[in-house]
Amino acid sequence: MKPSPPVLLTHATQLLSLRGQTAPRRRDQMLDLGIISDGAVLLHSGVVVAVGSTDEVARHTLAGNAEEIDCRGKVILPGFVDSHTHPVFTAPRLVDFEKRIAGASYEEIAAAGGGIRSSLAGVREATTAQLAQHVTRALNEMAQQGTTTVEAKSGYGLTLESELKSLQALKLAAEGWDGTLVSTLLGAHVVPPEYRSDPDAYVSLICEQMIPAAASPKLAEYVDVFCEKGAFTVEQSIKILRAAVEHGLKTRVHLCQLTPAELAPILQFNPDSLDHMDYVADGDLPALAKSHTVVTLLPAVNYYLGLDQFPPARKLIDSGVAVALATDYNPGSSPTPSMPFVLSAACTHMKMAPAEAITAATINGASALNLQHRKGSLEPGKDADVAVFEVTDYRELAYWVGVNRCRQVFLNGYRSESGLTPGLPNRL
Ligand code: NIG
Ligand code: FE
């Protein structure tokens, strides 16, 4: 891919600007996509220069020199922000897959030595370059479906050396990718087998060695903890979050995925995001709504694990909590790189309106990474992250399932069509 000259995308049936409001969006703000009919966007030097109707944008001084791409019969939107993924693994978990089909639960599989622990050997044995290759493939698959910003965690090595190697692999993959990658240390994914008899010693290893090593030189922006029965207690999580803050790293937490937990001790760290939150208590909603913390829902997990219950999106949104959507791309509970699939699951199973789902997957995802000033909407000065879908109504982004309608993406202004299905003739 080579740097794009000025590019003018014109005549989109709908351009979803998501412009004009503060972020993250809450309640009814999530319904306003800032739709522009016959929309256009002008990109130059990696940023958005102008957005508006085709007539308006075509008058811009830079428009005359731009390469024009006719987007009739298409919807243009900000590239998706996938704010929660685990791409540093080497193999699918096919034995677990079959066990679950035969009736075992996620927790039972993990307790029997499957789950996260069964991905450790592959990552520990792999070289940095091999891991980076796996990550690169995932990033490209994400981009093919409209994703331009990805948060990516370590967490399948669980030794000092292999967690740092995972972060190095993310760095290497990010350097070769045109999109934006935000890196997270998830040494606290589960307690590895070597520390089963002394989990607190593993917590000390995370706090005293992993976090300092990830903070300087800066290999991660965030520290994440899987705060859950069978993983890390609230007390242990607090120790880890405190060490993260002391070393200048930001925080995000896997919380309330399988069992309820009290939020107050975690909220004191002002995490940018709390993720999963299937079992969030009603009593915690007012505090969450007042906080800057985004709640990132991951309905592809519930779909893939065959669960009847999905995260309570309606209750959260209607209480004023800022909600984002992400894939949770990982080998155990969500092997999908597809944000459009996540939109479908969010609308079908969590009763989010299509407009709410799009807001959650763009500007609110950006807020969950503290990138709302650069990502998540199409406004002058923001990064040139754009997705073009061959649909004529924004609701189709969440409507079609199992088919990829994404035809083109711009990642920080770099164009990518590789691997995309060739477009059908324009409908108009
Ligand atoms: O977000 N919950 C913890 N971590 C992942 C699953 C990881 C795995 O099974 O590999 C999640 O669902
Ligand atoms: Fe996760």
Short mmCIF file of C-alpha atoms and ligand atoms in Angstrom, two decimals:
data_model
loop_
_atom_site.label_atom_id
_atom_site.label_comp_id
_atom_site.label_asym_id
_atom_site.label_seq_id
_atom_site.Cartn_x
_atom_site.Cartn_y
_atom_site.Cartn_z
CA MET A 1 0.00 0.00 0.00
CA LYS A 2 1.35 3.45 -0.85
CA PRO A 3 0.39 6.84 0.60
CA SER A 4 -2.75 8.13 -1.05
CA PRO A 5 -2.72 11.47 -2.89
CA PRO A 6 -5.64 13.77 -1.94
CA VAL A 7 -8.75 11.66 -2.33
CA LEU A 8 -12.30 12.89 -2.73
CA LEU A 9 -15.02 10.35 -2.02
CA THR A 10 -18.24 11.67 -3.54
CA HIS A 11 -21.95 10.99 -3.95
CA ALA A 12 -22.32 8.51 -1.08
CA THR A 13 -25.99 7.67 -0.71
CA GLN A 14 -25.42 8.25 3.01
CA LEU A 15 -22.31 9.53 4.74
CA LEU A 16 -22.39 8.85 8.48
CA SER A 17 -20.33 11.70 9.89
CA LEU A 18 -21.05 11.16 13.61
CA ARG A 19 -20.02 14.80 13.91
CA GLY A 20 -20.78 17.58 16.26
CA GLN A 21 -21.21 16.20 19.76
CA THR A 22 -18.96 15.47 22.67
CA ALA A 23 -17.84 11.90 23.22
CA PRO A 24 -18.66 9.38 24.51
CA ARG A 25 -22.29 9.50 23.40
CA ARG A 26 -25.03 8.53 25.79
CA ARG A 27 -28.76 7.75 25.57
CA ASP A 28 -30.43 9.51 22.58
CA GLN A 29 -27.11 10.97 21.43
CA MET A 30 -26.32 7.46 20.22
CA LEU A 31 -29.13 7.66 17.67
CA ASP A 32 -27.73 10.70 15.84
CA LEU A 33 -25.30 9.53 13.17
CA GLY A 34 -24.97 12.96 11.54
CA ILE A 35 -26.16 11.52 8.22
CA ILE A 36 -25.37 13.50 5.08
CA SER A 37 -27.19 12.54 1.87
CA ASP A 38 -25.16 12.65 -1.34
CA GLY A 39 -22.21 12.92 1.04
CA ALA A 40 -18.54 13.51 0.35
CA VAL A 41 -15.31 13.49 2.31
CA LEU A 42 -11.93 14.88 1.27
CA LEU A 43 -8.79 13.18 2.62
CA HIS A 44 -5.28 14.58 2.48
CA SER A 45 -2.00 13.73 4.24
CA GLY A 46 -3.66 11.20 6.49
CA VAL A 47 -6.40 13.48 7.78
CA VAL A 48 -9.94 14.45 6.94
CA VAL A 49 -9.93 17.89 5.30
CA ALA A 50 -13.63 18.43 4.58
CA VAL A 51 -16.94 16.64 5.03
CA GLY A 52 -20.37 17.57 3.76
CA SER A 53 -22.63 17.23 0.74
CA THR A 54 -20.84 16.52 -2.53
CA ASP A 55 -21.67 20.06 -3.72
CA GLU A 56 -20.12 21.63 -0.62
CA VAL A 57 -16.97 19.53 -0.47
CA ALA A 58 -16.30 19.81 -4.21
CA ARG A 59 -15.84 23.58 -3.70
CA HIS A 60 -12.89 23.07 -1.33
CA THR A 61 -9.59 24.40 -2.74
CA LEU A 62 -7.90 20.98 -2.48
CA ALA A 63 -10.77 19.17 -4.21
CA GLY A 64 -9.64 20.17 -7.69
CA ASN A 65 -6.39 18.17 -7.41
CA ALA A 66 -7.92 15.18 -5.71
CA GLU A 67 -8.50 11.75 -7.13
CA GLU A 68 -12.28 11.33 -7.13
CA ILE A 69 -13.92 8.06 -6.15
CA ASP A 70 -17.61 7.84 -6.93
CA CYS A 71 -19.45 6.25 -4.00
CA ARG A 72 -22.95 6.20 -5.48
CA GLY A 73 -24.96 3.34 -4.01
CA LYS A 74 -22.68 3.16 -0.99
CA VAL A 75 -22.52 4.22 2.66
CA ILE A 76 -19.39 5.94 3.98
CA LEU A 77 -18.63 5.89 7.69
CA PRO A 78 -15.69 6.31 10.07
CA GLY A 79 -13.64 3.09 10.22
CA PHE A 80 -14.74 0.85 13.06
CA VAL A 81 -12.78 1.03 16.31
CA ASP A 82 -12.43 -2.51 17.68
CA SER A 83 -11.51 -1.63 21.25
CA HIS A 84 -11.02 -5.16 22.67
CA THR A 85 -9.09 -7.98 20.97
CA HIS A 86 -6.65 -10.78 21.87
CA PRO A 87 -4.81 -11.53 18.60
CA VAL A 88 -1.49 -12.89 19.97
CA PHE A 89 -2.15 -16.63 19.77
CA THR A 90 -0.97 -19.35 17.43
CA ALA A 91 -3.77 -21.89 17.00
CA PRO A 92 -7.52 -22.30 17.16
CA ARG A 93 -8.93 -24.30 20.11
CA LEU A 94 -10.70 -27.05 18.29
CA VAL A 95 -10.80 -29.55 21.16
CA ASP A 96 -12.55 -26.98 23.38
CA PHE A 97 -14.91 -26.19 20.52
CA GLU A 98 -16.01 -29.82 20.27
CA LYS A 99 -16.22 -30.20 24.07
CA ARG A 100 -18.54 -27.23 24.25
CA ILE A 101 -20.71 -28.58 21.46
CA ALA A 102 -20.94 -31.77 23.54
CA GLY A 103 -22.23 -29.75 26.50
CA ALA A 104 -19.23 -28.54 28.56
CA SER A 105 -19.27 -24.88 29.69
CA TYR A 106 -16.49 -22.28 29.24
CA GLU A 107 -15.74 -22.54 32.98
CA GLU A 108 -15.69 -26.39 32.98
CA ILE A 109 -13.33 -26.45 30.01
CA ALA A 110 -11.00 -23.96 31.73
CA ALA A 111 -11.06 -25.92 35.00
CA ALA A 112 -10.05 -29.09 33.09
CA GLY A 113 -6.91 -27.37 31.72
CA GLY A 114 -8.43 -26.16 28.46
CA GLY A 115 -9.30 -22.55 27.75
CA ILE A 116 -6.72 -19.80 28.06
CA ARG A 117 -4.07 -22.16 29.54
CA SER A 118 -4.14 -24.37 26.45
CA SER A 119 -2.89 -21.47 24.31
CA LEU A 120 0.22 -20.93 26.44
CA ALA A 121 2.58 -23.51 24.94
CA GLY A 122 2.12 -22.23 21.39
CA VAL A 123 2.90 -18.64 22.34
CA ARG A 124 5.82 -19.54 24.61
CA GLU A 125 7.45 -21.57 21.83
CA ALA A 126 6.84 -19.10 18.99
CA THR A 127 9.30 -16.44 17.87
CA THR A 128 8.36 -12.76 17.90
CA ALA A 129 8.19 -12.81 14.10
CA GLN A 130 5.88 -15.82 14.08
CA LEU A 131 3.54 -14.17 16.55
CA ALA A 132 3.63 -10.95 14.55
CA GLN A 133 2.56 -12.91 11.48
CA HIS A 134 -0.53 -14.20 13.28
CA VAL A 135 -1.36 -10.70 14.47
CA THR A 136 -0.88 -9.27 10.98
CA ARG A 137 -3.29 -11.76 9.50
CA ALA A 138 -5.90 -10.81 12.10
CA LEU A 139 -5.39 -7.08 11.53
CA ASN A 140 -5.84 -7.53 7.79
CA GLU A 141 -8.99 -9.59 8.29
CA MET A 142 -10.34 -6.87 10.57
CA ALA A 143 -9.55 -4.13 8.04
CA GLN A 144 -11.27 -6.10 5.29
CA GLN A 145 -14.48 -5.68 7.28
CA GLY A 146 -14.10 -1.97 7.95
CA THR A 147 -11.97 -1.81 11.10
CA THR A 148 -9.21 0.82 11.15
CA THR A 149 -8.29 1.02 14.85
CA VAL A 150 -7.65 -2.01 17.05
CA GLU A 151 -6.86 -2.42 20.74
CA ALA A 152 -4.79 -5.60 21.09
CA LYS A 153 -3.77 -7.45 24.24
CA SER A 154 -1.02 -9.85 25.18
CA GLY A 155 -2.11 -12.58 27.60
CA TYR A 156 -1.37 -16.03 26.16
CA GLY A 157 2.24 -16.27 27.32
CA LEU A 158 1.98 -15.50 31.04
CA THR A 159 5.71 -15.47 31.73
CA LEU A 160 7.73 -12.24 31.86
CA GLU A 161 9.58 -13.22 28.71
CA SER A 162 6.58 -14.38 26.67
CA GLU A 163 4.36 -11.44 27.64
CA LEU A 164 7.08 -9.02 26.54
CA LYS A 165 7.56 -11.08 23.37
CA SER A 166 3.81 -10.78 22.72
CA LEU A 167 3.96 -7.00 23.14
CA GLN A 168 6.98 -6.88 20.79
CA ALA A 169 5.00 -8.91 18.26
CA LEU A 170 2.16 -6.39 18.49
CA LYS A 171 4.63 -3.58 17.92
CA LEU A 172 6.13 -5.34 14.91
CA ALA A 173 2.71 -6.05 13.41
CA ALA A 174 1.58 -2.46 14.06
CA GLU A 175 4.63 -1.10 12.24
CA GLY A 176 3.64 -3.04 9.14
CA TRP A 177 -0.04 -2.12 9.29
CA ASP A 178 -1.56 1.14 8.09
CA GLY A 179 -4.24 1.27 10.79
CA THR A 180 -3.80 2.27 14.42
CA LEU A 181 -3.01 -0.34 17.07
CA VAL A 182 -3.27 0.32 20.80
CA SER A 183 -1.32 -2.18 22.87
CA THR A 184 -2.36 -3.65 26.23
CA LEU A 185 -0.49 -5.82 28.72
CA LEU A 186 -2.79 -8.61 29.93
CA GLY A 187 -0.33 -10.59 32.04
CA ALA A 188 -3.28 -10.93 34.40
CA HIS A 189 -5.33 -13.13 32.07
CA VAL A 190 -5.26 -16.23 34.29
CA VAL A 191 -2.79 -17.61 36.81
CA PRO A 192 -0.41 -19.86 34.81
CA PRO A 193 0.07 -23.50 35.94
CA GLU A 194 3.52 -22.79 37.46
CA TYR A 195 1.91 -20.48 40.03
CA ARG A 196 -1.24 -22.48 40.75
CA SER A 197 -0.22 -23.06 44.38
CA ASP A 198 0.81 -19.43 44.92
CA PRO A 199 -1.28 -17.03 42.79
CA ASP A 200 -0.14 -14.01 44.81
CA ALA A 201 3.45 -14.68 43.74
CA TYR A 202 2.25 -14.38 40.15
CA VAL A 203 0.51 -11.10 40.99
CA SER A 204 3.84 -9.87 42.39
CA LEU A 205 5.59 -10.90 39.16
CA ILE A 206 3.06 -8.85 37.18
CA CYS A 207 3.38 -5.80 39.45
CA GLU A 208 7.12 -5.87 40.04
CA GLN A 209 8.43 -7.11 36.70
CA MET A 210 5.93 -7.23 33.87
CA ILE A 211 4.39 -3.80 34.36
CA PRO A 212 7.72 -1.96 34.82
CA ALA A 213 9.14 -3.75 31.76
CA ALA A 214 6.07 -2.91 29.65
CA ALA A 215 6.11 0.72 30.81
CA SER A 216 9.72 1.51 29.97
CA PRO A 217 10.50 1.39 27.13
CA LYS A 218 6.79 1.89 26.47
CA LEU A 219 5.57 -1.38 25.00
CA ALA A 220 1.96 -1.02 26.20
CA GLU A 221 -0.41 1.88 26.74
CA TYR A 222 -2.81 -0.07 28.92
CA VAL A 223 -2.84 -2.72 31.60
CA ASP A 224 -5.88 -5.03 31.66
CA VAL A 225 -6.96 -7.58 34.29
CA PHE A 226 -9.40 -10.48 33.97
CA CYS A 227 -11.16 -9.84 37.29
CA GLU A 228 -13.31 -12.98 37.67
CA LYS A 229 -13.75 -16.18 39.67
CA GLY A 230 -11.08 -18.57 38.41
CA ALA A 231 -8.86 -15.69 37.25
CA PHE A 232 -8.02 -12.73 39.57
CA THR A 233 -9.84 -11.51 42.69
CA VAL A 234 -10.86 -7.89 43.18
CA GLU A 235 -8.04 -7.51 45.71
CA GLN A 236 -5.44 -8.87 43.32
CA SER A 237 -6.86 -6.75 40.50
CA ILE A 238 -6.52 -3.62 42.62
CA LYS A 239 -2.84 -4.37 43.25
CA ILE A 240 -2.25 -4.76 39.53
CA LEU A 241 -4.19 -1.61 38.59
CA ARG A 242 -2.32 0.37 41.23
CA ALA A 243 1.03 -0.79 39.82
CA ALA A 244 -0.16 0.18 36.33
CA VAL A 245 -1.04 3.71 37.40
CA GLU A 246 2.23 4.07 39.32
CA HIS A 247 4.10 3.26 36.11
CA GLY A 248 2.12 5.72 34.01
CA LEU A 249 0.00 3.13 32.20
CA LYS A 250 -3.76 3.47 31.66
CA THR A 251 -6.24 0.86 32.82
CA ARG A 252 -9.09 -1.24 31.49
CA VAL A 253 -10.66 -4.32 33.09
CA HIS A 254 -12.51 -7.52 32.09
CA LEU A 255 -15.30 -7.47 34.67
CA CYS A 256 -18.60 -9.19 35.47
CA GLN A 257 -18.32 -11.61 32.52
CA LEU A 258 -19.38 -14.74 34.39
CA THR A 259 -20.27 -13.53 37.89
CA PRO A 260 -21.25 -10.20 39.51
CA ALA A 261 -18.61 -8.00 41.16
CA GLU A 262 -18.70 -4.75 43.09
CA LEU A 263 -17.63 -1.86 40.87
CA ALA A 264 -16.59 0.85 43.35
CA PRO A 265 -13.10 -0.54 44.12
CA ILE A 266 -12.35 -0.74 40.40
CA LEU A 267 -13.92 2.59 39.41
CA GLN A 268 -11.53 4.43 41.75
CA PHE A 269 -8.86 3.85 39.07
CA ASN A 270 -10.93 5.67 36.43
CA PRO A 271 -10.48 2.90 33.86
CA ASP A 272 -11.10 4.00 30.27
CA SER A 273 -13.21 0.89 29.81
CA LEU A 274 -14.91 -1.94 31.70
CA ASP A 275 -15.52 -4.87 29.40
CA HIS A 276 -18.12 -7.66 29.17
CA MET A 277 -20.28 -6.51 32.14
CA ASP A 278 -22.92 -9.20 31.58
CA TYR A 279 -23.56 -9.32 35.33
CA VAL A 280 -23.40 -5.61 36.19
CA ALA A 281 -25.65 -4.80 39.18
CA ASP A 282 -28.49 -2.28 38.80
CA GLY A 283 -27.18 -0.42 41.85
CA ASP A 284 -23.91 0.34 40.04
CA LEU A 285 -25.51 1.97 37.00
CA PRO A 286 -25.77 5.55 38.38
CA ALA A 287 -22.06 5.62 39.31
CA LEU A 288 -21.13 4.23 35.91
CA ALA A 289 -23.31 6.78 34.13
CA LYS A 290 -21.58 9.60 35.99
CA SER A 291 -18.08 8.27 35.32
CA HIS A 292 -16.04 8.79 32.15
CA THR A 293 -15.61 5.00 31.90
CA VAL A 294 -17.05 3.36 28.80
CA VAL A 295 -18.68 -0.06 29.11
CA THR A 296 -17.56 -2.24 26.21
CA LEU A 297 -20.01 -4.99 25.35
CA LEU A 298 -18.84 -8.13 23.53
CA PRO A 299 -21.92 -9.98 22.26
CA ALA A 300 -19.96 -12.18 19.83
CA VAL A 301 -18.76 -14.03 22.97
CA ASN A 302 -22.29 -14.85 24.09
CA TYR A 303 -23.15 -15.90 20.55
CA TYR A 304 -20.07 -18.12 20.18
CA LEU A 305 -20.39 -19.72 23.61
CA GLY A 306 -24.04 -20.48 22.84
CA LEU A 307 -25.33 -18.56 25.86
CA ASP A 308 -28.99 -17.62 26.31
CA GLN A 309 -28.16 -14.36 28.10
CA PHE A 310 -26.49 -11.36 26.48
CA PRO A 311 -25.04 -8.24 28.15
CA PRO A 312 -27.78 -5.84 29.29
CA ALA A 313 -27.24 -3.15 26.64
CA ARG A 314 -30.72 -1.59 26.95
CA LYS A 315 -30.48 -1.14 30.69
CA LEU A 316 -27.01 0.38 30.40
CA ILE A 317 -27.85 2.80 27.57
CA ASP A 318 -31.17 3.83 29.10
CA SER A 319 -29.36 4.58 32.38
CA GLY A 320 -26.96 6.96 30.65
CA VAL A 321 -23.92 4.67 30.59
CA ALA A 322 -21.59 5.16 27.59
CA VAL A 323 -21.60 1.87 25.69
CA ALA A 324 -19.09 0.62 23.08
CA LEU A 325 -19.05 -2.60 21.05
CA ALA A 326 -16.00 -4.73 20.19
CA THR A 327 -15.23 -8.21 18.85
CA ASP A 328 -13.13 -9.66 21.72
CA TYR A 329 -11.33 -11.51 18.89
CA ASN A 330 -9.69 -14.51 20.63
CA PRO A 331 -9.32 -18.29 20.18
CA GLY A 332 -11.53 -19.32 23.10
CA SER A 333 -14.67 -17.27 23.21
CA SER A 334 -14.84 -15.14 20.07
CA PRO A 335 -12.93 -16.22 16.98
CA THR A 336 -14.29 -13.44 14.78
CA PRO A 337 -12.56 -10.31 13.41
CA SER A 338 -15.89 -8.92 12.17
CA MET A 339 -17.38 -5.72 13.57
CA PRO A 340 -20.39 -6.01 11.20
CA PHE A 341 -21.12 -9.38 12.81
CA VAL A 342 -20.90 -7.73 16.24
CA LEU A 343 -23.39 -5.07 15.09
CA SER A 344 -25.76 -7.82 13.98
CA ALA A 345 -25.47 -9.64 17.33
CA ALA A 346 -25.92 -6.36 19.24
CA CYS A 347 -29.12 -5.50 17.41
CA THR A 348 -30.60 -8.99 17.29
CA HIS A 349 -29.71 -10.19 20.78
CA MET A 350 -29.24 -7.01 22.86
CA LYS A 351 -31.96 -4.94 21.20
CA MET A 352 -29.69 -2.06 20.33
CA ALA A 353 -30.97 0.11 17.49
CA PRO A 354 -28.72 -0.04 14.40
CA ALA A 355 -27.77 3.62 14.93
CA GLU A 356 -26.83 2.92 18.57
CA ALA A 357 -24.69 -0.02 17.46
CA ILE A 358 -22.85 2.09 14.88
CA THR A 359 -22.16 4.83 17.45
CA ALA A 360 -20.94 2.17 19.90
CA ALA A 361 -18.59 0.72 17.25
CA THR A 362 -17.08 4.06 16.20
CA ILE A 363 -16.98 7.17 18.40
CA ASN A 364 -17.71 5.31 21.65
CA GLY A 365 -15.09 2.68 20.80
CA ALA A 366 -12.67 5.56 20.25
CA SER A 367 -13.63 6.95 23.68
CA ALA A 368 -12.94 3.54 25.24
CA LEU A 369 -9.34 4.03 24.02
CA ASN A 370 -9.22 7.72 24.89
CA LEU A 371 -8.85 8.44 21.15
CA GLN A 372 -12.12 10.31 20.65
CA HIS A 373 -10.23 13.44 19.55
CA ARG A 374 -8.63 11.53 16.62
CA LYS A 375 -10.91 8.62 15.76
CA GLY A 376 -14.54 7.58 15.51
CA SER A 377 -16.10 10.40 13.46
CA LEU A 378 -15.54 12.08 10.10
CA GLU A 379 -14.69 15.67 10.94
CA PRO A 380 -11.97 18.01 9.65
CA GLY A 381 -8.66 17.38 11.41
CA LYS A 382 -9.45 13.81 12.42
CA ASP A 383 -7.47 10.83 11.12
CA ALA A 384 -8.44 9.67 7.63
CA ASP A 385 -9.99 6.38 8.79
CA VAL A 386 -12.87 5.62 6.48
CA ALA A 387 -14.89 2.56 5.52
CA VAL A 388 -17.02 2.30 2.38
CA PHE A 389 -19.79 -0.31 2.37
CA GLU A 390 -21.85 -1.38 -0.57
CA VAL A 391 -25.21 -0.70 1.07
CA THR A 392 -27.55 2.26 0.65
CA ASP A 393 -28.95 2.56 4.19
CA TYR A 394 -26.95 2.60 7.45
CA ARG A 395 -29.26 -0.02 8.94
CA GLU A 396 -27.91 -2.54 6.45
CA LEU A 397 -24.56 -2.45 8.25
CA ALA A 398 -26.19 -4.43 11.05
CA TYR A 399 -28.73 -6.24 8.88
CA TRP A 400 -26.61 -8.40 6.59
CA VAL A 401 -24.89 -11.28 8.35
CA GLY A 402 -22.30 -13.72 7.06
CA VAL A 403 -21.48 -11.56 4.05
CA ASN A 404 -18.86 -8.84 3.73
CA ARG A 405 -20.20 -5.66 2.12
CA CYS A 406 -17.09 -3.59 2.91
CA ARG A 407 -15.56 -2.50 -0.40
CA GLN A 408 -12.80 -0.09 0.59
CA VAL A 409 -11.05 1.23 3.67
CA PHE A 410 -8.68 4.11 4.30
CA LEU A 411 -6.41 3.58 7.29
CA ASN A 412 -4.74 6.83 8.32
CA GLY A 413 -5.19 7.85 4.69
CA TYR A 414 -3.68 4.68 3.23
CA ARG A 415 -6.05 2.91 0.90
CA SER A 416 -6.68 -0.81 1.14
CA GLU A 417 -8.69 -2.92 -1.20
CA SER A 418 -6.52 -6.03 -1.02
CA GLY A 419 -8.47 -9.16 -0.32
CA LEU A 420 -11.79 -7.37 -0.60
CA THR A 421 -14.49 -8.88 -2.71
CA PRO A 422 -14.67 -6.96 -5.98
CA GLY A 423 -17.55 -4.49 -5.90
CA LEU A 424 -20.76 -5.10 -7.74
CA PRO A 425 -21.72 -2.43 -10.28
CA ASN A 426 -23.09 0.70 -8.63
CA ARG A 427 -26.81 0.54 -8.15
CA LEU A 428 -27.57 4.09 -9.25
O1 NIG B 1 -12.45 -11.74 26.88
N1 NIG B 1 -12.41 -13.34 29.48
C1 NIG B 1 -11.22 -13.51 29.31
N2 NIG B 1 -10.58 -13.47 28.17
C2 NIG B 1 -11.17 -13.67 26.89
C3 NIG B 1 -11.27 -15.08 26.54
C4 NIG B 1 -9.96 -15.61 26.34
C5 NIG B 1 -9.89 -17.02 25.89
O2 NIG B 1 -10.76 -17.89 26.15
O3 NIG B 1 -8.87 -17.23 25.28
C6 NIG B 1 -12.50 -12.97 26.81
O4 NIG B 1 -13.56 -13.56 26.63
FE FE B 2 -11.34 -10.33 26.34
#
